[in-house]
Amino acid sequence: MPRTPRAGRNHLRTPRTPSWQRSPAGTPSPGPQRSPRHGRAPAMAPLGEETPLIGGRSCSLSSAESGTLQVFLYHRAPAPRRAPGSAAGTLSFTFGEYTAEELCVRAAKACGVLPVCHQLFALATEDLSCWFPPNHVFTVDESCSQVVVYRIRFFFPNWCGLGQSHRFQLLNGRASPVLDYPVIDYLFAQSRSDFIGGRVAVGLSLPTQEQCLSLAVLDMLRIAKEQRQSPAQVCSHVSYKSCLPAPLRSQIQQHNFVTRKRLRRRFGKSLRRLGGCHTDGPQLKLKYLLDLERLQRRRSEEIFHVRSPGSAAPIAIHVSGDGGVAWSCGGSESRQHFCDFPDIADISIKQAASRDGGPVENRLVTVTKADNRVLEVEFATLREAHSFVALLDGYYRLTADAQHYFCREVAPPRLLEDLENQCHGPISAEFAVNKLEAAGGTPGLFLLRRSPQDFDSYLLTVCVQTRSGRDYKRCRIRRDEDGHLWLSGSFLEAASTMSQLSHKHLVLLHGVSLGKDSVMVQEHIRHGPLDLYLRKNRGAVTTGWKLIVAKQLAYALNYLEDKKIPHGNVSAKKVLLAREGDTAGGSPPFIKLNDPGVSVTVLARDMLVERIPWVAPECVSDPGSLVLPADKWGFGATLWEIFSGGNMPLSLLEPQRKLEFYQGRQQLPAPKWPELATLVAQCMEYEPQRRPCFRALIRDLNSLITSDYELLSDLSPTDVTLWDGFWGHDSLSMSQDPEHFQERHLKYISLLGKGNFGSVELCRYDPLGDSTGELVAVKKLQQDSAKEIRDFEREIQILHSLQHDFIVRYRGVCYSRGMRGLRLVMEFLPNGCLRDFLQKNQPRLEHGTLLLYAWQICKGMEYLGAQRCVHRDLASRNILVESDSHVKIGDFGLAKLLPQDKDYYVVREPGQSPVFWYAPESLADNIFSCASDTWSFGVLLYELFTYSSKSRSPSEEFLRMMGTARPAQIICHLLELLKNNRRLPAPTGCPSEVYALMMSCWAFTPSARPTFGELSPKIEALRDWRSKTRG
């Protein structure tokens, strides 16, 4: 082990702040604190001179203080970039919610990492066993005491100059495509920590020992340069063994005294000989990294231990920047290469099938290549699956397309924001100008981008015409140009092009017959055009069948997009059905896209109008503008056509009316399937630059198949027939759904409330535009991840099925460009939630009124139980007040429907929960039932008779029972209190009969608690008794 520091070494340490000093959220905090079990953890010295904190240690970085999330940093920026008074080591975040990407941005700012290199970093668990995706949400509350590590995750070979192509000189203060100074500093500190901490596997052979000692010489020399000391001075207070990995230190320690002294002398001699070299710290760090890369070339590889679906045989998935994705079986050294990152077409995550019918934690990850080959593996947990997918997703953005993501489950929030705003990432001004010039460089052309120097700034490069000629200026507005200007030719040119293409979903062209009429000779496709097949078999074609066909068409168009060849004539008529398929027998349908025929660039205008709505609007106004985005429009129209059974009402209109459709920038009626509506709307965007690429469309189609298809398959046969029709109209005018609210008629008034997952707004639904419409409460999601959307759908379905006087009334839904804009419309109750109502009106609310509220809530809960619905969040904050004598149960965001064969529900991913309202079985095993709602009702009774006092709230009372030294695991401590029969005290002035009801609700055993059917007559009897006593 490294020698214990003697007196005089304190100048190498980072000052430490006492553990009782807490920093505000996001501000730098002290390094790792004392551990009562392991003693003091070593402090993080400047650039890591002492034994590293991460890797091969038994002590924990976690502070004894709860309510804090710590982000460990290997290295911080120099003092000019660092906030005054801050300490190196960790950033601390207190109460609130933070995404992993947000924490990475905060860490990058503290470390001086620029946005250009931000994508190389990620957060890992404290033991470095798993990585968090960028959109992972950390919830910091009283029970939180967590440490995560900010690390460089994405490595590439030779990026420090080991290969033939590298930089020999770093440019001061300039971000580069390789690495800049702050990233070199951080990579060095991280690599040094891994090396000394034993995370870099090194042998103990003599050549390896010599290499390790050479690294130690470089390290000591760097310390001398940075501390402005001579090598002899550094050797006097820093042991060279502190720069070596633990196994080698241990081996040296086993030598006799003479051998150790000789090693020390030789080390000092080498250090003095190199001490005269005129090198600076950064060059020494680069040399250190180069030698370390030679020592272990595979140290950047990540290995995931999985298994094949349906098999117990272990499989190892190997992922590295230079090797792409490979796999091996049973611990074998032999690897099978699967793909490089640019070859990936799609990645999907879904829950693995259960072997015993019960819920499972396993997740299936499917990686699909551009040639439609797949790699499907099963991960033991969702966390591991997210870690793997986030790795592939990140490497793809670094090697192929910086603006693409495969899975919304791991998509970076900043990237989603950029795509929504049509904004580029942190590209340089030179790169932006080149893109604009590639797009034509006409005056008025502009491009919005994130600043490559500042995480919080946006820049816009715009082309302007000046007296001296064309110039590029910075402004604030947005535009996204893709630069595709490839033009196709005539019929023969198209035939020549198609003859050189080969894809299984493209019709094979045998040749061309030239004569009076030019003819293409193609393979025969048995079942002919898809639109005719859909019309003939309208009732027999399922939604799943259509999804498979749509996906195959997307793969064909993605292939053409990669080749930069626009098709120009995408429609169901051009899609030929080679095989019908048999879903029952496991045989899918198989389609092939036919040739486009005569290009739109040479067609007469009347022929172009005839192709509306499949031909893109820009091609009608300017036939010479056929570029790749035109196929996205045609694909959207074809998608609409496929799911309407091969019908396209717009095609039957007169030419003038078709032109008016485009001139008015109108859209086809939105399908009632919101995700499909989103896809169609994105494809049929009138601005060509805003249409998504086909890789993104493949990803979204796969999400329909892997998640929403389960929803479709759960419908009854009658519902499937109705759903499979999608549109209840015979023309372009949609029939008005009384429960469908149009977004343009919802007028925002104010914000009613905001929670962790959604917000509720007060709006006026005013279709007449005269401010006479009714007031409604509109709930929408804060984020739109796939899981949150599914949970929101379930909440809407549950509320839609409930009709009771004491439950908030469902009014309808509002769709805005598909599911991304899904909103729940409910009745508006003007007096707000019961918690606030009690606090404001305590003087005039008598016990009889409180019992009336309790009885109404009890009757509502009795109705929910009859509907096999468990609320799971029964509290005064979720009860809405219609009037002084009428309350209603609201907020069904956590509600669950009980399975038909069980009277309880086990939540697998509980998320953030109101633990102080939860029953013991819910805290211990995530089991919820009507009996657990009864427990929560008892807590609600307590809130009623304390008038929701903040100082006497359930959380404050239980925390008071726990004492001032609140443990990190509050749930465990709370459960221990309940097992010991500790309960909330009787509220001041509360009748003993009411408190007895509360205590009956708080019986530890669920079966001992009364049902709501038993509680309601008891509460009503208490009301009658109180009224008679008062009378």
Tab-separated table of N, CA and C in Angstrom, residues 140-257:
chain	number	residue	atom	x	y	z
A	140	VAL	N	-34.411	13.078	-5.179
A	140	VAL	CA	-33.693	13.300	-3.923
A	140	VAL	C	-34.703	13.739	-2.873
A	141	ASP	N	-34.879	12.909	-1.853
A	141	ASP	CA	-35.766	13.258	-0.743
A	141	ASP	C	-35.106	12.809	0.557
A	142	GLU	N	-35.907	12.755	1.619
A	142	GLU	CA	-35.331	12.424	2.926
A	142	GLU	C	-34.677	11.054	2.938
A	143	SER	N	-35.188	10.141	2.118
A	143	SER	CA	-34.679	8.769	2.135
A	143	SER	C	-33.489	8.563	1.209
A	144	CYS	N	-33.074	9.621	0.494
A	144	CYS	CA	-32.022	9.471	-0.516
A	144	CYS	C	-30.649	9.714	0.103
A	145	SER	N	-29.736	8.822	-0.165
A	145	SER	CA	-28.328	9.010	0.186
A	145	SER	C	-27.538	8.222	-0.840
A	146	GLN	N	-27.242	8.848	-1.960
A	146	GLN	CA	-26.698	8.130	-3.108
A	146	GLN	C	-25.489	8.860	-3.666
A	147	VAL	N	-24.548	8.086	-4.191
A	147	VAL	CA	-23.368	8.627	-4.849
A	147	VAL	C	-23.304	8.062	-6.259
A	148	VAL	N	-23.118	8.912	-7.245
A	148	VAL	CA	-22.893	8.484	-8.622
A	148	VAL	C	-21.564	9.072	-9.078
A	149	VAL	N	-20.996	8.486	-10.110
A	149	VAL	CA	-19.662	8.857	-10.565
A	149	VAL	C	-19.747	9.399	-11.983
A	150	TYR	N	-19.158	10.565	-12.189
A	150	TYR	CA	-19.101	11.210	-13.498
A	150	TYR	C	-17.844	10.714	-14.208
A	151	ARG	N	-18.040	9.960	-15.313
A	151	ARG	CA	-16.919	9.311	-15.993
A	151	ARG	C	-17.011	9.478	-17.502
A	152	ILE	N	-15.859	9.373	-18.139
A	152	ILE	CA	-15.823	9.234	-19.601
A	152	ILE	C	-16.179	7.792	-19.914
A	153	ARG	N	-17.278	7.596	-20.626
A	153	ARG	CA	-17.731	6.247	-20.944
A	153	ARG	C	-17.361	5.825	-22.355
A	154	PHE	N	-17.315	6.762	-23.271
A	154	PHE	CA	-17.152	6.434	-24.698
A	154	PHE	C	-15.695	6.662	-25.096
A	155	PHE	N	-15.016	5.570	-25.478
A	155	PHE	CA	-13.604	5.600	-25.841
A	155	PHE	C	-13.444	5.206	-27.307
A	156	PHE	N	-12.405	5.755	-27.920
A	156	PHE	CA	-12.055	5.378	-29.286
A	156	PHE	C	-10.550	5.157	-29.354
A	157	PRO	N	-10.101	4.260	-30.226
A	157	PRO	CA	-8.669	3.990	-30.308
A	157	PRO	C	-7.917	5.185	-30.885
A	158	ASN	N	-6.720	5.381	-30.387
A	158	ASN	CA	-5.775	6.364	-30.944
A	158	ASN	C	-6.215	7.810	-30.783
A	159	TRP	N	-7.216	8.066	-29.917
A	159	TRP	CA	-7.659	9.458	-29.829
A	159	TRP	C	-6.664	10.325	-29.074
A	160	CYS	N	-5.698	9.683	-28.420
A	160	CYS	CA	-4.630	10.461	-27.791
A	160	CYS	C	-3.358	10.467	-28.633
A	161	GLY	N	-3.393	9.820	-29.806
A	161	GLY	CA	-2.239	9.901	-30.685
A	161	GLY	C	-1.432	8.633	-30.790
A	162	LEU	N	-1.999	7.469	-30.449
A	162	LEU	CA	-1.254	6.217	-30.507
A	162	LEU	C	-1.127	5.715	-31.938
A	163	GLY	N	-2.075	6.067	-32.789
A	163	GLY	CA	-2.030	5.594	-34.169
A	163	GLY	C	-1.310	6.567	-35.076
A	164	GLN	N	-1.511	6.386	-36.394
A	164	GLN	CA	-0.804	7.220	-37.360
A	164	GLN	C	-1.422	8.606	-37.483
A	165	SER	N	-2.734	8.706	-37.277
A	165	SER	CA	-3.415	9.987	-37.469
A	165	SER	C	-3.769	10.583	-36.120
A	166	HIS	N	-3.058	11.610	-35.733
A	166	HIS	CA	-3.333	12.260	-34.458
A	166	HIS	C	-2.725	13.645	-34.452
A	167	ARG	N	-3.101	14.413	-33.438
A	167	ARG	CA	-2.521	15.741	-33.295
A	167	ARG	C	-1.243	15.659	-32.476
A	168	PHE	N	-0.236	16.448	-32.861
A	168	PHE	CA	1.004	16.483	-32.104
A	168	PHE	C	1.040	17.677	-31.153
A	169	GLN	N	0.139	18.595	-31.336
A	169	GLN	CA	0.167	19.791	-30.493
A	169	GLN	C	-1.252	20.176	-30.127
A	170	LEU	N	-1.511	20.375	-28.839
A	170	LEU	CA	-2.811	20.856	-28.401
A	170	LEU	C	-2.901	22.347	-28.624
A	171	LEU	N	-4.072	22.782	-29.064
A	171	LEU	CA	-4.297	24.212	-29.265
A	171	LEU	C	-4.892	24.801	-28.004
A	172	ASN	N	-4.317	25.859	-27.498
A	172	ASN	CA	-4.736	26.422	-26.218
A	172	ASN	C	-6.180	26.851	-26.239
A	173	GLY	N	-6.929	26.322	-25.276
A	173	GLY	CA	-8.296	26.771	-25.064
A	173	GLY	C	-9.269	26.455	-26.169
A	174	ARG	N	-8.891	25.658	-27.129
A	174	ARG	CA	-9.767	25.416	-28.275
A	174	ARG	C	-10.341	24.009	-28.229
A	175	ALA	N	-11.653	23.902	-28.431
A	175	ALA	CA	-12.275	22.578	-28.526
A	175	ALA	C	-11.915	21.963	-29.864
A	176	SER	N	-11.669	20.677	-29.878
A	176	SER	CA	-11.251	20.014	-31.095
A	176	SER	C	-12.079	18.773	-31.312
A	177	PRO	N	-12.060	18.200	-32.536
A	177	PRO	CA	-12.795	16.963	-32.779
A	177	PRO	C	-12.234	15.793	-31.983
A	178	VAL	N	-11.012	15.895	-31.460
A	178	VAL	CA	-10.443	14.797	-30.696
A	178	VAL	C	-10.670	15.073	-29.219
A	179	LEU	N	-9.733	15.709	-28.545
A	179	LEU	CA	-9.885	16.039	-27.129
A	179	LEU	C	-9.278	17.408	-26.871
A	180	ASP	N	-9.833	18.141	-25.917
A	180	ASP	CA	-9.251	19.414	-25.530
A	180	ASP	C	-8.635	19.281	-24.143
A	181	TYR	N	-8.054	20.366	-23.647
A	181	TYR	CA	-7.329	20.306	-22.383
A	181	TYR	C	-8.162	19.779	-21.212
A	182	PRO	N	-9.365	20.330	-20.954
A	182	PRO	CA	-10.126	19.839	-19.799
A	182	PRO	C	-10.439	18.339	-19.880
A	183	VAL	N	-10.728	17.839	-21.092
A	183	VAL	CA	-11.033	16.414	-21.224
A	183	VAL	C	-9.776	15.578	-21.040
A	184	ILE	N	-8.629	16.072	-21.548
A	184	ILE	CA	-7.362	15.376	-21.302
A	184	ILE	C	-7.099	15.295	-19.803
A	185	ASP	N	-7.309	16.412	-19.099
A	185	ASP	CA	-7.106	16.413	-17.645
A	185	ASP	C	-8.014	15.391	-16.973
A	186	TYR	N	-9.286	15.370	-17.403
A	186	TYR	CA	-10.231	14.459	-16.750
A	186	TYR	C	-9.930	13.009	-17.099
A	187	LEU	N	-9.621	12.757	-18.373
A	187	LEU	CA	-9.290	11.392	-18.783
A	187	LEU	C	-8.057	10.896	-18.050
A	188	PHE	N	-7.083	11.788	-17.861
A	188	PHE	CA	-5.891	11.387	-17.124
A	188	PHE	C	-6.244	11.033	-15.678
A	189	ALA	N	-7.021	11.914	-15.006
A	189	ALA	CA	-7.371	11.661	-13.610
A	189	ALA	C	-8.182	10.371	-13.473
A	190	GLN	N	-9.105	10.141	-14.398
A	190	GLN	CA	-9.917	8.918	-14.358
A	190	GLN	C	-9.065	7.686	-14.641
A	191	SER	N	-8.217	7.768	-15.655
A	191	SER	CA	-7.386	6.619	-16.014
A	191	SER	C	-6.387	6.309	-14.912
A	192	ARG	N	-5.818	7.354	-14.324
A	192	ARG	CA	-4.867	7.152	-13.231
A	192	ARG	C	-5.556	6.489	-12.036
A	193	SER	N	-6.774	6.941	-11.740
A	193	SER	CA	-7.532	6.339	-10.643
A	193	SER	C	-7.811	4.868	-10.924
A	194	ASP	N	-8.204	4.541	-12.171
A	194	ASP	CA	-8.462	3.147	-12.528
A	194	ASP	C	-7.188	2.306	-12.429
A	195	PHE	N	-6.083	2.894	-12.893
A	195	PHE	CA	-4.813	2.165	-12.909
A	195	PHE	C	-4.345	1.855	-11.491
A	196	ILE	N	-4.304	2.860	-10.640
A	196	ILE	CA	-3.810	2.662	-9.276
A	196	ILE	C	-4.811	1.866	-8.451
A	197	GLY	N	-6.102	2.051	-8.734
A	197	GLY	CA	-7.115	1.350	-7.968
A	197	GLY	C	-7.343	-0.082	-8.373
A	198	GLY	N	-6.636	-0.546	-9.410
A	198	GLY	CA	-6.732	-1.950	-9.790
A	198	GLY	C	-7.805	-2.252	-10.813
A	199	ARG	N	-8.448	-1.225	-11.392
A	199	ARG	CA	-9.480	-1.477	-12.403
A	199	ARG	C	-8.865	-1.762	-13.778
A	200	VAL	N	-7.585	-1.446	-13.954
A	200	VAL	CA	-6.868	-1.811	-15.177
A	200	VAL	C	-6.098	-3.084	-14.876
A	201	ALA	N	-6.517	-4.175	-15.515
A	201	ALA	CA	-5.896	-5.471	-15.244
A	201	ALA	C	-4.491	-5.503	-15.845
A	202	VAL	N	-3.492	-5.642	-14.993
A	202	VAL	CA	-2.102	-5.735	-15.448
A	202	VAL	C	-1.486	-6.986	-14.844
A	203	GLY	N	-0.601	-7.595	-15.601
A	203	GLY	CA	0.100	-8.760	-15.096
A	203	GLY	C	1.278	-8.359	-14.227
A	204	LEU	N	1.990	-9.348	-13.736
A	204	LEU	CA	3.148	-9.099	-12.879
A	204	LEU	C	4.440	-9.590	-13.521
A	205	SER	N	4.425	-9.720	-14.846
A	205	SER	CA	5.643	-10.108	-15.535
A	205	SER	C	6.652	-8.967	-15.475
A	206	LEU	N	7.924	-9.273	-15.734
A	206	LEU	CA	8.957	-8.250	-15.658
A	206	LEU	C	8.717	-7.108	-16.649
A	207	PRO	N	8.355	-7.405	-17.937
A	207	PRO	CA	8.078	-6.279	-18.846
A	207	PRO	C	6.924	-5.402	-18.367
A	208	THR	N	5.900	-6.051	-17.811
A	208	THR	CA	4.764	-5.270	-17.320
A	208	THR	C	5.171	-4.422	-16.122
A	209	GLN	N	5.989	-4.979	-15.220
A	209	GLN	CA	6.458	-4.203	-14.079
A	209	GLN	C	7.254	-2.991	-14.542
A	210	GLU	N	8.074	-3.169	-15.567
A	210	GLU	CA	8.860	-2.045	-16.079
A	210	GLU	C	7.953	-0.964	-16.652
A	211	GLN	N	6.894	-1.377	-17.354
A	211	GLN	CA	5.960	-0.391	-17.892
A	211	GLN	C	5.244	0.359	-16.774
A	212	CYS	N	4.865	-0.365	-15.723
A	212	CYS	CA	4.192	0.289	-14.597
A	212	CYS	C	5.121	1.278	-13.908
A	213	LEU	N	6.381	0.904	-13.743
A	213	LEU	CA	7.336	1.819	-13.127
A	213	LEU	C	7.567	3.029	-14.011
A	214	SER	N	7.560	2.836	-15.337
A	214	SER	CA	7.698	3.983	-16.247
A	214	SER	C	6.525	4.940	-16.091
A	215	LEU	N	5.324	4.384	-15.923
A	215	LEU	CA	4.163	5.233	-15.689
A	215	LEU	C	4.302	5.989	-14.378
A	216	ALA	N	4.832	5.330	-13.361
A	216	ALA	CA	5.030	6.003	-12.079
A	216	ALA	C	6.042	7.132	-12.203
A	217	VAL	N	7.094	6.943	-13.013
A	217	VAL	CA	8.075	8.014	-13.246
A	217	VAL	C	7.390	9.218	-13.888
A	218	LEU	N	6.581	8.970	-14.919
A	218	LEU	CA	5.856	10.064	-15.557
A	218	LEU	C	4.930	10.762	-14.574
A	219	ASP	N	4.282	9.985	-13.732
A	219	ASP	CA	3.349	10.553	-12.763
A	219	ASP	C	4.069	11.443	-11.767
A	220	MET	N	5.186	10.955	-11.219
A	220	MET	CA	5.944	11.753	-10.257
A	220	MET	C	6.513	13.007	-10.920
A	221	LEU	N	6.957	12.883	-12.155
A	221	LEU	CA	7.480	14.043	-12.865
A	221	LEU	C	6.382	15.079	-13.094
A	222	ARG	N	5.200	14.597	-13.413
A	222	ARG	CA	4.071	15.532	-13.584
A	222	ARG	C	3.760	16.258	-12.275
A	223	ILE	N	3.781	15.534	-11.178
A	223	ILE	CA	3.522	16.155	-9.877
A	223	ILE	C	4.565	17.236	-9.613
A	224	ALA	N	5.819	16.934	-9.922
A	224	ALA	CA	6.879	17.921	-9.705
A	224	ALA	C	6.654	19.163	-10.563
A	225	LYS	N	6.279	18.970	-11.820
A	225	LYS	CA	6.046	20.115	-12.704
A	225	LYS	C	4.879	20.961	-12.198
A	226	GLU	N	3.810	20.309	-11.800
A	226	GLU	CA	2.621	21.057	-11.394
A	226	GLU	C	2.797	21.714	-10.036
A	227	GLN	N	3.586	21.110	-9.143
A	227	GLN	CA	3.846	21.705	-7.836
A	227	GLN	C	5.056	22.637	-7.856
A	228	ARG	N	5.677	22.734	-9.060
A	228	ARG	CA	6.869	23.584	-9.215
A	228	ARG	C	7.938	23.227	-8.197
A	229	GLN	N	8.216	21.954	-8.092
A	229	GLN	CA	9.240	21.429	-7.207
A	229	GLN	C	10.208	20.580	-8.010
A	230	SER	N	11.360	20.334	-7.429
A	230	SER	CA	12.327	19.444	-8.063
A	230	SER	C	11.908	18.003	-7.821
A	231	PRO	N	12.354	17.074	-8.669
A	231	PRO	CA	12.026	15.664	-8.430
A	231	PRO	C	12.441	15.182	-7.041
A	232	ALA	N	13.611	15.676	-6.547
A	232	ALA	CA	14.055	15.261	-5.220
A	232	ALA	C	13.093	15.722	-4.138
A	233	GLN	N	12.565	16.944	-4.291
A	233	GLN	CA	11.605	17.442	-3.308
A	233	GLN	C	10.330	16.594	-3.298
A	234	VAL	N	9.868	16.223	-4.478
A	234	VAL	CA	8.659	15.403	-4.550
A	234	VAL	C	8.907	14.030	-3.931
A	235	CYS	N	10.051	13.437	-4.217
A	235	CYS	CA	10.360	12.114	-3.668
A	235	CYS	C	10.461	12.130	-2.147
A	236	SER	N	10.740	13.292	-1.582
A	236	SER	CA	10.894	13.365	-0.131
A	236	SER	C	9.567	13.245	0.606
A	237	HIS	N	8.463	13.527	-0.060
A	237	HIS	CA	7.177	13.448	0.645
A	237	HIS	C	6.099	12.677	-0.115
A	238	VAL	N	6.426	12.141	-1.295
A	238	VAL	CA	5.482	11.304	-2.029
A	238	VAL	C	6.179	10.000	-2.392
A	239	SER	N	5.632	8.889	-1.966
A	239	SER	CA	6.220	7.594	-2.279
A	239	SER	C	5.910	7.202	-3.710
A	240	TYR	N	6.924	6.685	-4.419
A	240	TYR	CA	6.687	6.267	-5.800
A	240	TYR	C	5.688	5.124	-5.860
A	241	LYS	N	5.582	4.339	-4.758
A	241	LYS	CA	4.642	3.209	-4.746
A	241	LYS	C	3.186	3.675	-4.755
A	242	SER	N	2.936	4.932	-4.352
A	242	SER	CA	1.566	5.450	-4.409
A	242	SER	C	1.110	5.677	-5.834
A	243	CYS	N	2.027	5.577	-6.801
A	243	CYS	CA	1.684	5.733	-8.213
A	243	CYS	C	1.612	4.388	-8.934
A	244	LEU	N	1.630	3.298	-8.187
A	244	LEU	CA	1.597	1.968	-8.774
A	244	LEU	C	0.314	1.252	-8.384
A	245	PRO	N	-0.130	0.281	-9.199
A	245	PRO	CA	-1.336	-0.485	-8.834
A	245	PRO	C	-1.089	-1.347	-7.606
A	246	ALA	N	-2.161	-1.668	-6.905
A	246	ALA	CA	-2.065	-2.382	-5.627
A	246	ALA	C	-1.316	-3.715	-5.733
A	247	PRO	N	-1.568	-4.574	-6.745
A	247	PRO	CA	-0.827	-5.855	-6.801
A	247	PRO	C	0.686	-5.665	-6.890
A	248	LEU	N	1.110	-4.676	-7.663
A	248	LEU	CA	2.542	-4.445	-7.792
A	248	LEU	C	3.116	-3.856	-6.504
A	249	ARG	N	2.354	-3.004	-5.843
A	249	ARG	CA	2.806	-2.466	-4.556
A	249	ARG	C	3.013	-3.600	-3.558
A	250	SER	N	2.053	-4.511	-3.559
A	250	SER	CA	2.144	-5.638	-2.631
A	250	SER	C	3.356	-6.506	-2.935
A	251	GLN	N	3.648	-6.728	-4.222
A	251	GLN	CA	4.791	-7.554	-4.587
A	251	GLN	C	6.104	-6.878	-4.190
A	252	ILE	N	6.194	-5.579	-4.417
A	252	ILE	CA	7.400	-4.853	-4.026
A	252	ILE	C	7.600	-4.923	-2.522
A	253	GLN	N	6.489	-4.816	-1.784
A	253	GLN	CA	6.575	-4.838	-0.324
A	253	GLN	C	7.104	-6.175	0.192
A	254	GLN	N	6.929	-7.248	-0.600
A	254	GLN	CA	7.393	-8.568	-0.177
A	254	GLN	C	8.897	-8.763	-0.380
A	255	HIS	N	9.534	-7.852	-1.178
A	255	HIS	CA	10.986	-7.956	-1.377
A	255	HIS	C	11.707	-7.589	-0.085
A	256	ASN	N	12.961	-8.014	0.004
A	256	ASN	CA	13.751	-7.650	1.185
A	256	ASN	C	14.146	-6.183	1.132
A	257	PHE	N	14.692	-5.689	2.194
A	257	PHE	CA	14.998	-4.271	2.324
A	257	PHE	C	15.992	-3.809	1.272
